[in-house]
XYZ file of N, CA and C in Angstrom:
594
model
N 11.388 35.084 -77.215
C 11.368 33.776 -76.579
C 10.106 33.665 -75.726
N 9.457 32.538 -75.735
C 8.237 32.301 -74.978
C 8.599 31.911 -73.556
N 7.944 32.553 -72.574
C 8.172 32.216 -71.173
C 7.185 31.144 -70.774
N 7.681 30.086 -70.116
C 6.819 29.009 -69.660
C 7.037 28.805 -68.174
N 6.011 28.279 -67.501
C 6.158 27.882 -66.104
C 6.825 26.524 -66.086
N 7.979 26.461 -65.455
C 8.742 25.216 -65.424
C 8.488 24.504 -64.113
N 7.990 23.297 -64.193
C 7.664 22.542 -62.980
C 8.691 21.459 -62.686
N 9.105 20.743 -63.686
C 10.027 19.627 -63.492
C 11.093 19.712 -64.576
N 12.346 19.890 -64.178
C 13.407 20.043 -65.181
C 13.502 18.878 -66.158
N 13.148 17.681 -65.731
C 13.264 16.525 -66.623
C 12.344 16.669 -67.834
N 11.280 17.479 -67.739
C 10.390 17.710 -68.874
C 11.109 18.417 -70.016
N 12.143 19.172 -69.658
C 12.748 20.069 -70.625
C 14.152 19.654 -71.047
N 14.571 18.437 -70.748
C 15.928 18.010 -71.073
C 16.204 18.045 -72.579
N 15.211 17.779 -73.400
C 15.408 17.765 -74.848
C 15.093 19.111 -75.484
N 14.639 20.057 -74.732
C 14.272 21.376 -75.239
C 15.541 22.119 -75.629
N 15.579 22.680 -76.826
C 16.778 23.360 -77.315
C 17.100 24.612 -76.513
N 16.118 25.191 -75.829
C 16.332 26.421 -75.066
C 16.891 26.176 -73.672
N 16.819 24.961 -73.215
C 17.260 24.672 -71.853
C 18.699 24.191 -71.896
N 19.561 24.979 -71.316
C 20.978 24.607 -71.286
C 21.240 23.808 -70.024
N 22.436 23.256 -69.929
C 22.813 22.517 -68.724
C 22.742 23.407 -67.489
N 23.168 24.666 -67.646
C 23.132 25.613 -66.532
C 21.699 25.845 -66.051
N 20.795 26.098 -66.994
C 19.401 26.343 -66.635
C 18.784 25.108 -66.005
N 19.115 23.952 -66.546
C 18.611 22.697 -65.985
C 19.042 22.559 -64.527
N 20.322 22.850 -64.244
C 20.823 22.777 -62.870
C 20.113 23.787 -61.966
N 19.880 24.998 -62.483
C 19.183 26.030 -61.699
C 17.758 25.586 -61.370
N 17.089 24.983 -62.338
C 15.724 24.506 -62.101
C 15.711 23.401 -61.054
N 16.676 22.481 -61.136
C 16.758 21.419 -60.132
C 17.004 22.003 -58.749
N 17.916 22.986 -58.652
C 18.202 23.636 -57.373
C 16.949 24.302 -56.807
N 16.188 24.962 -57.681
C 14.960 25.639 -57.231
C 13.938 24.636 -56.703
N 13.795 23.518 -57.398
C 12.849 22.503 -56.940
C 13.270 21.914 -55.602
N 14.563 21.682 -55.425
C 15.064 21.161 -54.152
C 14.762 22.159 -53.036
N 15.002 23.450 -53.288
C 14.738 24.483 -52.279
C 13.244 24.552 -51.940
N 12.372 24.471 -52.956
C 10.927 24.505 -52.709
C 10.496 23.324 -51.853
N 11.086 22.151 -52.130
C 10.755 20.971 -51.323
C 11.210 21.152 -49.882
N 12.389 21.745 -49.679
C 12.896 21.991 -48.331
C 11.980 22.933 -47.572
N 11.548 24.029 -48.229
C 10.664 25.006 -47.581
C 9.361 24.340 -47.187
N 8.762 23.594 -48.114
C 7.500 22.926 -47.824
C 7.684 21.902 -46.711
N 8.773 21.152 -46.773
C 9.039 20.159 -45.755
C 9.233 20.826 -44.395
N 9.948 21.941 -44.359
C 10.174 22.660 -43.099
C 8.847 23.168 -42.541
N 8.020 23.751 -43.414
C 6.712 24.249 -42.962
C 5.857 23.108 -42.426
N 5.875 21.971 -43.114
C 5.115 20.809 -42.666
C 5.618 20.320 -41.316
N 6.932 20.269 -41.167
C 7.501 19.829 -39.890
C 7.076 20.763 -38.758
N 7.101 22.074 -39.009
C 6.688 23.020 -37.972
C 5.195 22.907 -37.677
N 4.378 22.750 -38.714
C 2.940 22.572 -38.481
C 2.675 21.349 -37.623
N 3.372 20.267 -37.910
C 3.210 19.050 -37.111
C 3.705 19.244 -35.680
N 4.814 19.944 -35.523
C 5.336 20.236 -34.186
C 4.325 21.030 -33.377
N 3.793 22.103 -33.965
C 2.835 22.948 -33.243
C 1.539 22.198 -32.935
N 1.132 21.310 -33.852
C -0.089 20.548 -33.575
C 0.143 19.559 -32.439
N 1.321 18.935 -32.416
C 1.630 18.047 -31.284
C 1.628 18.835 -29.978
N 2.138 20.068 -30.028
C 2.122 20.923 -28.828
C 0.677 21.198 -28.404
N -0.199 21.462 -29.367
C -1.606 21.717 -29.044
C -2.228 20.486 -28.384
N -1.880 19.293 -28.874
C -2.390 18.069 -28.241
C -1.834 17.911 -26.826
N -0.573 18.291 -26.617
C -0.013 18.252 -25.268
C -0.733 19.233 -24.352
N -1.015 20.433 -24.859
C -1.742 21.441 -24.069
C -3.133 20.916 -23.706
N -3.764 20.175 -24.605
C -5.106 19.631 -24.356
C -5.132 18.730 -23.128
N -4.006 18.101 -22.815
C -3.979 17.209 -21.652
C -4.157 17.969 -20.339
N -4.021 19.279 -20.358
C -4.221 20.108 -19.159
C -5.702 20.249 -18.808
N -6.582 19.968 -19.761
C -8.015 20.110 -19.545
C -8.526 19.061 -18.558
N -9.494 19.466 -17.732
C -10.150 18.538 -16.813
C -11.443 17.972 -17.409
N -11.710 18.315 -18.671
C -12.929 17.829 -19.318
C -12.881 16.320 -19.489
N -14.027 15.675 -19.381
C -14.114 14.229 -19.571
C -14.575 13.881 -20.980
N -15.460 14.688 -21.536
C -15.999 14.399 -22.862
C -14.987 14.645 -23.963
N -14.350 15.791 -23.945
C -13.435 16.171 -25.024
C -12.399 17.142 -24.482
N -11.135 16.782 -24.595
C -10.039 17.661 -24.201
C -9.545 18.363 -25.465
N -9.565 19.688 -25.460
C -9.162 20.472 -26.633
C -8.013 21.387 -26.231
N -7.006 21.456 -27.094
C -5.870 22.335 -26.867
C -5.690 23.304 -28.014
N -5.092 24.451 -27.702
C -4.885 25.498 -28.692
C -3.576 26.211 -28.382
N -2.794 26.491 -29.412
C -1.646 27.367 -29.233
C -1.687 28.428 -30.329
N -1.153 29.591 -30.006
C -1.076 30.693 -30.964
C 0.404 30.971 -31.201
N 0.781 30.984 -32.473
C 2.181 31.145 -32.873
C 2.306 32.373 -33.761
N 3.328 33.178 -33.476
C 3.603 34.354 -34.311
C 5.107 34.487 -34.476
N 5.543 34.650 -35.698
C 6.968 34.804 -36.008
C 7.804 33.675 -35.409
N 7.273 32.461 -35.435
C 7.997 31.297 -34.950
C 8.017 31.144 -33.438
N 7.276 31.982 -32.729
C 7.225 31.912 -31.265
C 5.818 31.599 -30.790
N 5.702 30.729 -29.812
C 4.408 30.451 -29.197
C 4.098 31.623 -28.268
N 3.012 32.351 -28.558
C 2.698 33.536 -27.767
C 1.531 33.315 -26.813
N 0.800 32.221 -26.981
C -0.278 31.914 -26.049
C -0.704 30.467 -26.220
N -1.355 29.952 -25.190
C -1.921 28.604 -25.250
C -3.174 28.580 -24.391
N -4.044 27.648 -24.691
C -5.262 27.502 -23.899
C -5.851 26.125 -24.078
N -6.685 25.747 -23.134
C -7.395 24.465 -23.193
C -8.798 24.708 -22.681
N -9.693 23.807 -23.004
C -11.065 23.985 -22.544
C -11.124 23.706 -21.047
N -11.808 24.566 -20.344
C -11.896 24.415 -18.895
C -12.676 25.552 -18.247
N -12.798 25.457 -16.958
C -13.541 26.450 -16.181
C -12.729 27.741 -16.058
N -13.412 28.882 -15.857
C -12.700 30.146 -15.655
C -11.841 30.093 -14.391
N -10.845 30.956 -14.328
C -9.962 31.033 -13.156
C -10.786 31.225 -11.894
N -10.407 30.494 -10.860
C -11.083 30.619 -9.573
C -12.255 29.667 -9.381
N -12.687 29.003 -10.435
C -13.797 28.045 -10.347
C -13.235 26.643 -10.148
N -14.049 25.774 -9.576
C -13.664 24.372 -9.430
C -13.491 23.762 -10.819
N -12.473 22.914 -10.994
C -12.176 22.308 -12.286
C -13.107 21.145 -12.605
N -14.377 21.409 -12.667
C -15.381 20.403 -13.011
C -16.108 20.912 -14.253
N -15.769 20.364 -15.404
C -16.285 20.863 -16.679
C -17.657 20.315 -17.054
N -18.035 19.143 -16.519
C -19.290 18.518 -16.903
C -20.042 18.003 -15.680
N -21.310 17.755 -15.913
C -22.168 17.097 -14.927
C -22.631 15.773 -15.536
N -22.678 14.724 -14.727
C -23.205 13.438 -15.185
C -24.724 13.568 -15.254
N -25.293 13.234 -16.427
C -26.747 13.371 -16.591
C -27.445 12.041 -16.807
N -26.680 10.966 -16.875
C -27.303 9.658 -17.083
C -26.262 8.618 -17.458
N -26.781 7.508 -17.968
C -25.936 6.387 -18.371
C -26.395 5.942 -19.756
N -25.416 5.630 -20.639
C -25.787 5.181 -21.983
C -26.098 3.690 -21.998
N -26.313 3.122 -23.178
C -26.714 1.721 -23.336
C -25.685 0.717 -22.814
N -24.417 1.099 -22.806
C -23.377 0.165 -22.360
C -22.950 0.434 -20.912
N -23.664 1.318 -20.240
C -23.388 1.581 -18.833
C -22.382 2.685 -18.561
N -21.929 3.387 -19.595
C -20.996 4.496 -19.408
C -21.772 5.770 -19.078
N -21.191 6.615 -18.227
C -21.895 7.863 -17.888
C -21.976 8.802 -19.091
N -23.050 9.571 -19.172
C -23.192 10.623 -20.183
C -23.072 11.956 -19.461
N -22.441 12.911 -20.139
C -22.135 14.184 -19.511
C -22.783 15.348 -20.242
N -23.002 16.405 -19.489
C -23.435 17.680 -20.060
C -22.404 18.715 -19.621
N -21.866 19.465 -20.600
C -20.847 20.464 -20.299
C -21.469 21.648 -19.573
N -20.774 22.118 -18.527
C -21.234 23.291 -17.778
C -21.167 24.542 -18.658
N -22.124 25.437 -18.465
C -22.193 26.662 -19.262
C -20.960 27.536 -19.103
N -20.318 27.440 -17.962
C -19.182 28.318 -17.668
C -17.891 27.917 -18.378
N -17.843 26.739 -18.963
C -16.609 26.246 -19.580
C -16.187 27.144 -20.743
N -14.901 27.517 -20.722
C -14.312 28.285 -21.826
C -13.726 27.312 -22.839
N -13.907 27.598 -24.110
C -13.283 26.791 -25.147
C -11.799 27.131 -25.209
N -11.006 26.216 -25.737
C -9.556 26.388 -25.786
C -9.151 27.658 -26.532
N -9.830 27.944 -27.643
C -9.495 29.116 -28.445
C -9.743 30.404 -27.659
N -10.903 30.485 -27.004
C -11.233 31.667 -26.213
C -10.248 31.818 -25.056
N -9.899 30.712 -24.433
C -8.949 30.735 -23.325
C -7.592 31.264 -23.795
N -7.109 30.779 -24.927
C -5.823 31.234 -25.462
C -5.868 32.718 -25.829
N -6.963 33.156 -26.443
C -7.092 34.570 -26.823
C -7.177 35.475 -25.596
N -7.865 35.017 -24.541
C -7.968 35.829 -23.323
C -6.622 35.924 -22.614
N -5.871 34.830 -22.606
C -4.521 34.878 -22.030
C -3.637 35.831 -22.826
N -3.786 35.804 -24.140
C -3.008 36.689 -25.002
C -3.375 38.149 -24.750
N -4.650 38.411 -24.499
C -5.106 39.783 -24.242
C -4.456 40.360 -22.978
N -4.089 39.496 -22.040
C -3.438 39.946 -20.809
C -1.951 40.234 -21.006
N -1.398 39.816 -22.146
C 0.038 39.963 -22.389
C 0.299 41.212 -23.230
N 1.563 41.401 -23.574
C 1.932 42.531 -24.431
C 2.003 42.128 -25.898
N 1.701 40.863 -26.207
C 1.744 40.371 -27.590
C 0.462 40.703 -28.334
N 0.563 40.746 -29.647
C -0.588 40.968 -30.516
C -0.864 39.703 -31.314
N -2.133 39.404 -31.515
C -2.499 38.226 -32.309
C -2.605 38.550 -33.790
N -2.442 39.796 -34.167
C -2.548 40.207 -35.566
C -1.534 39.451 -36.413
N -2.032 38.676 -37.382
C -1.167 37.927 -38.284
C -0.638 36.617 -37.728
N -1.113 36.201 -36.569
C -0.624 34.972 -35.940
C -1.338 33.747 -36.514
N -0.792 32.577 -36.210
C -1.389 31.301 -36.607
C -1.890 30.595 -35.358
N -3.096 30.044 -35.440
C -3.689 29.304 -34.327
C -3.751 27.831 -34.695
N -3.246 26.977 -33.804
C -3.288 25.529 -33.965
C -4.259 24.984 -32.930
N -5.294 24.273 -33.389
C -6.340 23.773 -32.501
C -6.540 22.286 -32.765
N -6.749 21.522 -31.710
C -6.964 20.091 -31.887
C -8.351 19.783 -32.436
N -9.270 20.728 -32.352
C -10.646 20.540 -32.839
C -11.084 21.831 -33.527
N -11.802 21.729 -34.630
C -12.219 22.929 -35.359
C -13.067 23.837 -34.471
N -13.005 25.141 -34.702
C -13.693 26.087 -33.817
C -15.200 26.093 -33.999
N -15.892 26.362 -32.900
C -17.337 26.574 -32.956
C -17.587 27.969 -33.531
N -18.829 28.313 -33.735
C -19.176 29.603 -34.326
C -18.721 30.768 -33.452
N -18.947 30.680 -32.142
C -18.569 31.773 -31.236
C -17.058 31.980 -31.232
N -16.295 30.901 -31.188
C -14.831 31.015 -31.206
C -14.337 31.522 -32.557
N -14.985 31.123 -33.641
C -14.595 31.593 -34.972
C -14.731 33.112 -35.058
N -15.773 33.659 -34.459
C -15.929 35.122 -34.452
C -14.785 35.783 -33.689
N -14.411 35.207 -32.550
C -13.297 35.754 -31.769
C -11.982 35.671 -32.546
N -11.766 34.538 -33.221
C -10.552 34.332 -34.010
C -10.454 35.389 -35.106
N -11.542 35.583 -35.814
C -11.571 36.584 -36.889
C -11.322 37.982 -36.334
N -11.993 38.319 -35.262
C -11.881 39.653 -34.674
C -10.484 39.908 -34.108
N -9.802 38.846 -33.662
C -8.468 38.984 -33.072
C -7.384 39.173 -34.137
N -7.733 39.000 -35.402
C -6.754 39.194 -36.474
C -5.869 37.994 -36.727
N -6.282 36.825 -36.243
C -5.530 35.597 -36.529
C -5.555 35.396 -38.045
N -4.407 35.130 -38.641
C -4.359 35.026 -40.101
C -4.456 33.594 -40.609
N -4.209 32.617 -39.745
C -4.279 31.224 -40.192
C -4.744 30.372 -39.027
N -5.635 29.434 -39.327
C -6.116 28.485 -38.323
C -5.884 27.080 -38.854
N -5.191 26.276 -38.068
C -4.939 24.888 -38.435
C -5.574 24.020 -37.358
N -6.445 23.107 -37.772
C -7.067 22.219 -36.792
C -6.978 20.779 -37.244
N -7.112 19.868 -36.266
C -6.935 18.449 -36.558
C -8.251 17.699 -36.710
N -9.195 17.922 -35.831
C -10.440 17.149 -35.820
C -11.629 18.067 -36.086
N -12.676 17.489 -36.640
C -13.898 18.249 -36.918
C -14.766 18.350 -35.673
N -15.223 19.551 -35.374
C -16.214 19.766 -34.319
C -17.579 19.379 -34.889
N -18.493 18.962 -34.028
C -19.799 18.476 -34.516
C -20.584 19.552 -35.270
N -20.362 20.817 -34.931
C -21.042 21.937 -35.583
C -20.039 22.633 -36.499
N -20.330 22.673 -37.784
C -19.398 23.247 -38.754
C -19.650 24.724 -39.037
N -20.517 25.366 -38.260
C -20.824 26.778 -38.497
C -19.605 27.671 -38.304
N -18.719 27.295 -37.400
C -17.504 28.075 -37.184
C -16.608 28.081 -38.405
N -16.421 26.907 -38.996
C -15.603 26.788 -40.199
C -16.272 27.541 -41.341
N -17.591 27.435 -41.457
C -18.322 28.164 -42.494
C -18.128 29.669 -42.330
N -18.174 30.138 -41.090
C -17.972 31.571 -40.829
C -16.561 31.991 -41.260
N -15.558 31.175 -40.949
C -14.194 31.507 -41.351
C -14.085 31.592 -42.871
N -14.732 30.677 -43.576
C -14.726 30.710 -45.047
C -15.402 31.972 -45.565
N -16.547 32.310 -44.983
C -17.269 33.513 -45.418
C -16.486 34.786 -45.108
N -15.553 34.685 -44.192
C -14.724 35.841 -43.822
C -13.513 35.981 -44.733
N -13.496 35.231 -45.839
C -12.406 35.333 -46.794
C -11.230 34.444 -46.481
N -11.500 33.337 -45.875
C -10.429 32.430 -45.473
C -10.300 31.300 -46.491
N -9.059 31.031 -46.902
C -8.774 30.016 -47.919
C -8.483 28.677 -47.241
N -9.073 27.622 -47.762
C -8.822 26.280 -47.230
C -7.613 25.696 -47.947
N -6.632 25.205 -47.184
C -5.426 24.607 -47.754
C -4.902 23.587 -46.761
N -4.908 22.314 -47.116
C -4.357 21.293 -46.228
C -3.300 20.436 -46.924
N -2.680 20.971 -47.967
C -1.694 20.214 -48.735
C -0.344 20.093 -48.049
N -0.017 21.031 -47.140
C 1.340 21.048 -46.595
C 1.431 20.556 -45.157
N 0.472 19.749 -44.729
C 0.494 19.235 -43.365
C 0.364 17.720 -43.410
N 1.209 17.031 -42.653
C 1.131 15.572 -42.555
C 0.110 15.180 -41.503
N -0.278 13.928 -41.523
C -1.199 13.411 -40.505
C -0.434 12.961 -39.275
N -0.989 13.248 -38.113
C -0.465 12.739 -36.853
C -1.594 11.943 -36.232
N -1.326 10.696 -35.906
C -2.340 9.828 -35.308
C -3.638 9.838 -36.122
N -3.489 9.799 -37.439
C -4.619 9.737 -38.365
C -5.528 10.950 -38.316
N -5.068 12.069 -37.757
C -5.869 13.297 -37.733
C -5.580 14.079 -39.007
N -6.620 14.529 -39.692
C -6.444 15.319 -40.900
C -6.471 16.785 -40.517
N -5.444 17.516 -40.922
C -5.384 18.936 -40.605
C -6.043 19.730 -41.715
N -6.712 20.780 -41.328
C -7.335 21.687 -42.276
C -6.785 23.079 -41.991
N -6.357 23.755 -43.017
C -5.729 25.066 -42.861
C -6.611 26.124 -43.480
N -6.827 27.197 -42.753
C -7.578 28.334 -43.246
C -6.687 29.558 -43.160
N -6.522 30.272 -44.264
C -5.684 31.451 -44.283
C -6.538 32.637 -44.712
N -6.454 33.723 -43.957
C -7.208 34.933 -44.309
C -6.531 35.607 -45.481
N -7.322 35.979 -46.491
C -6.793 36.684 -47.661
C -6.423 38.093 -47.263
N -5.403 38.628 -47.957
C -5.027 40.041 -47.725
C -6.081 40.959 -48.310
């Protein structure tokens, strides 16, 4: 008998090899696969909403970025862009005014990115980032991408593109697979998923 990959049981209703029992089993399997994908999508959306909530903790004026790290279904760390502990919460300096009269800002050198902040908080804990998933409201810069890779994060999900794509390129060159099929949009943000290959 020839083995085939069965995708939709309705394709095989007239096939002499497919019995009613097998047809029911195939339907059950498809329902279960949809549930798993739907559950994963719901969790990805939940964690991304949490990352956006964490971003509200930032004192930055130009861009508030949030990050959470999840392992085995538990949030093990979170971070937002901001000044190091003990510094005044002033992330930018006003450097001028644009054409419409709005102030323009320059970010202070001391500001930590959300990803670095979350990883440093995690380093102080007893948790390990090995195999964890990172949810970020903005794609990582090159420096943060190196930290993410070195920390053993296995998946990075982000919502918005950072102006510099070198971080994402570095993640790809590090053997990371791009997959955004199982995440819904929240507030029109497109999620991009990167998974490190085994």
